[in-house]
Amino acid sequence: MVKVSLAEGISWVGVVDWNIRDFHGYITRRGTTYNAYLIQDEKTALVDTVKHAFSNELLQNICEIIDPEKIDYIIVNHVEMDHSSSLPQVAKLAKNATIIASERGKDAIIEHYGADFNIQTVKTGDELKLGKRTLRFVEAPMLHWPDSMFTYVVEDKILMPNDAFGQHLAASERFDDEVDEHVLMEEAKTYYANILMLLGGLISRKVQEVVRMGIPIEMIAPSHGVIWRSNPSKIIQAYLDWSAGKSLNKVVIVYDTMWGSTDKMARAIAEGAASQGVDVKLLKLRAADLTEAMTEILDAKAVVVGSPTLNSGMFPTLGQFLTYATGLRPKDKLWSFFGSYGWGGGAVRGMTEMARKAGFEVHEPGVEVKYIPEQEDLKKCFEFGQQIAAKIKA
Ligand code: FEO
């Protein structure tokens, strides 16, 4: 392992998962990392572990620095298995270590791996002295699991918030100033949109709570991707903007098509919206994935969804998209629907009902076309795009 130091005595001992492309449905086109940090003082603490498949690599990284038997504490900030499934293997070698977790973290560890661990629970404000260094804990329930917590290294002003501020980005570099800034922010945005979007209210309150605590943050070391050291306030501000639902004059059109009719409608709507000077993104499902769609939706003001009617309902890819989108609950968007049909229709009605049930603001009526759109139909679609754009610009 190339030695990576965050500060004197604080080392990155995580692993890079270059080849993962599907993280429980999230398309990780640039892979990911599972970060773990070793803090050496009079006592030694390991902050988080890694996904089980990489246990040996983690242990090898630790062994290059210290005998695992000398680890005094294993901090479990979050029990989701990408961070905790090496815990049993690490704890077997670090046999003198006390595991530190939140109260709900302790329950989750036992429920995942059994009760054969020495676990000490902590709550917000509790501190652990390692020697010259102090670890302070901040519970972060539902960010994004009930057990989640942040660890703050007081003297070095380093926040280790686990999933928060992470990115699914595999890289040989470990710090934000060493990678392409555009790629980094794109992956941070994708991560927020697909993992954290539904928790916007909680995120906003937690970030403000941390700001109110007045703890200086010089570095944010998340559990995925690179470490924010050059300007951590940039990602904090991005989280505040995303969680507040800050959006652009942008229309995202998500659709699928069987014989090209809904595709023609989608293009006409896109032209109509673009003619009003708003940014337009057109995503055909099966060409674009759900991860990309939600990332585009995060900062859009309007989402226009199109489906042909199949078996009296929406096309299956749209069912999948709307299930995912309603679960992530994008904030303050205007939704509208369109589609083609052969005889009875049903897709537009079904999609509208699903959006209404989720509490989304829906622009009605949508647009429907029988069989193949003619010039008059495409004109209607163009005007529909214009109306949506005008509405979000108002
Ligand atoms: Fe990276 Fe919630 O696990």
GROMACS .gro file of N, CA and C and ligand atoms in nm, residues 23 78 80 82-83 144 163 191 223-224, ligand 1:
model
   33
   23PHE      N    1  -2.398  -0.098  -0.722
   23PHE     CA    2  -2.396  -0.094  -0.575
   23PHE      C    3  -2.542  -0.097  -0.531
   78HIS      N    4  -2.104   0.319   1.126
   78HIS     CA    5  -2.224   0.279   1.050
   78HIS      C    6  -2.215   0.129   1.021
   80GLU      N    7  -2.392  -0.058   0.795
   80GLU     CA    8  -2.418  -0.114   0.662
   80GLU      C    9  -2.294  -0.193   0.619
   82ASP      N   10  -2.106  -0.256   0.372
   82ASP     CA   11  -1.987  -0.209   0.300
   82ASP      C   12  -1.883  -0.152   0.395
   83HIS      N   13  -1.926  -0.120   0.519
   83HIS     CA   14  -1.830  -0.066   0.617
   83HIS      C   15  -1.805  -0.157   0.736
  144HIS      N   16  -2.734   0.762   0.706
  144HIS     CA   17  -2.867   0.737   0.652
  144HIS      C   18  -2.932   0.612   0.711
  163ASP      N   19  -2.080   0.778   0.553
  163ASP     CA   20  -2.137   0.794   0.419
  163ASP      C   21  -2.155   0.941   0.378
  191TYR      N   22  -2.408   1.076  -0.576
  191TYR     CA   23  -2.419   1.006  -0.448
  191TYR      C   24  -2.532   1.065  -0.365
  223SER      N   25  -1.640   0.788   0.407
  223SER     CA   26  -1.610   0.645   0.394
  223SER      C   27  -1.608   0.599   0.249
  224HIS      N   28  -1.645   0.687   0.155
  224HIS     CA   29  -1.636   0.654   0.013
  224HIS      C   30  -1.569   0.771  -0.061
  395FEO    FE1   31  -2.161   0.318   0.250
  395FEO    FE2   32  -2.463   0.320   0.415
  395FEO     O1   33  -2.306   0.247   0.345
   0.00000   0.00000   0.00000
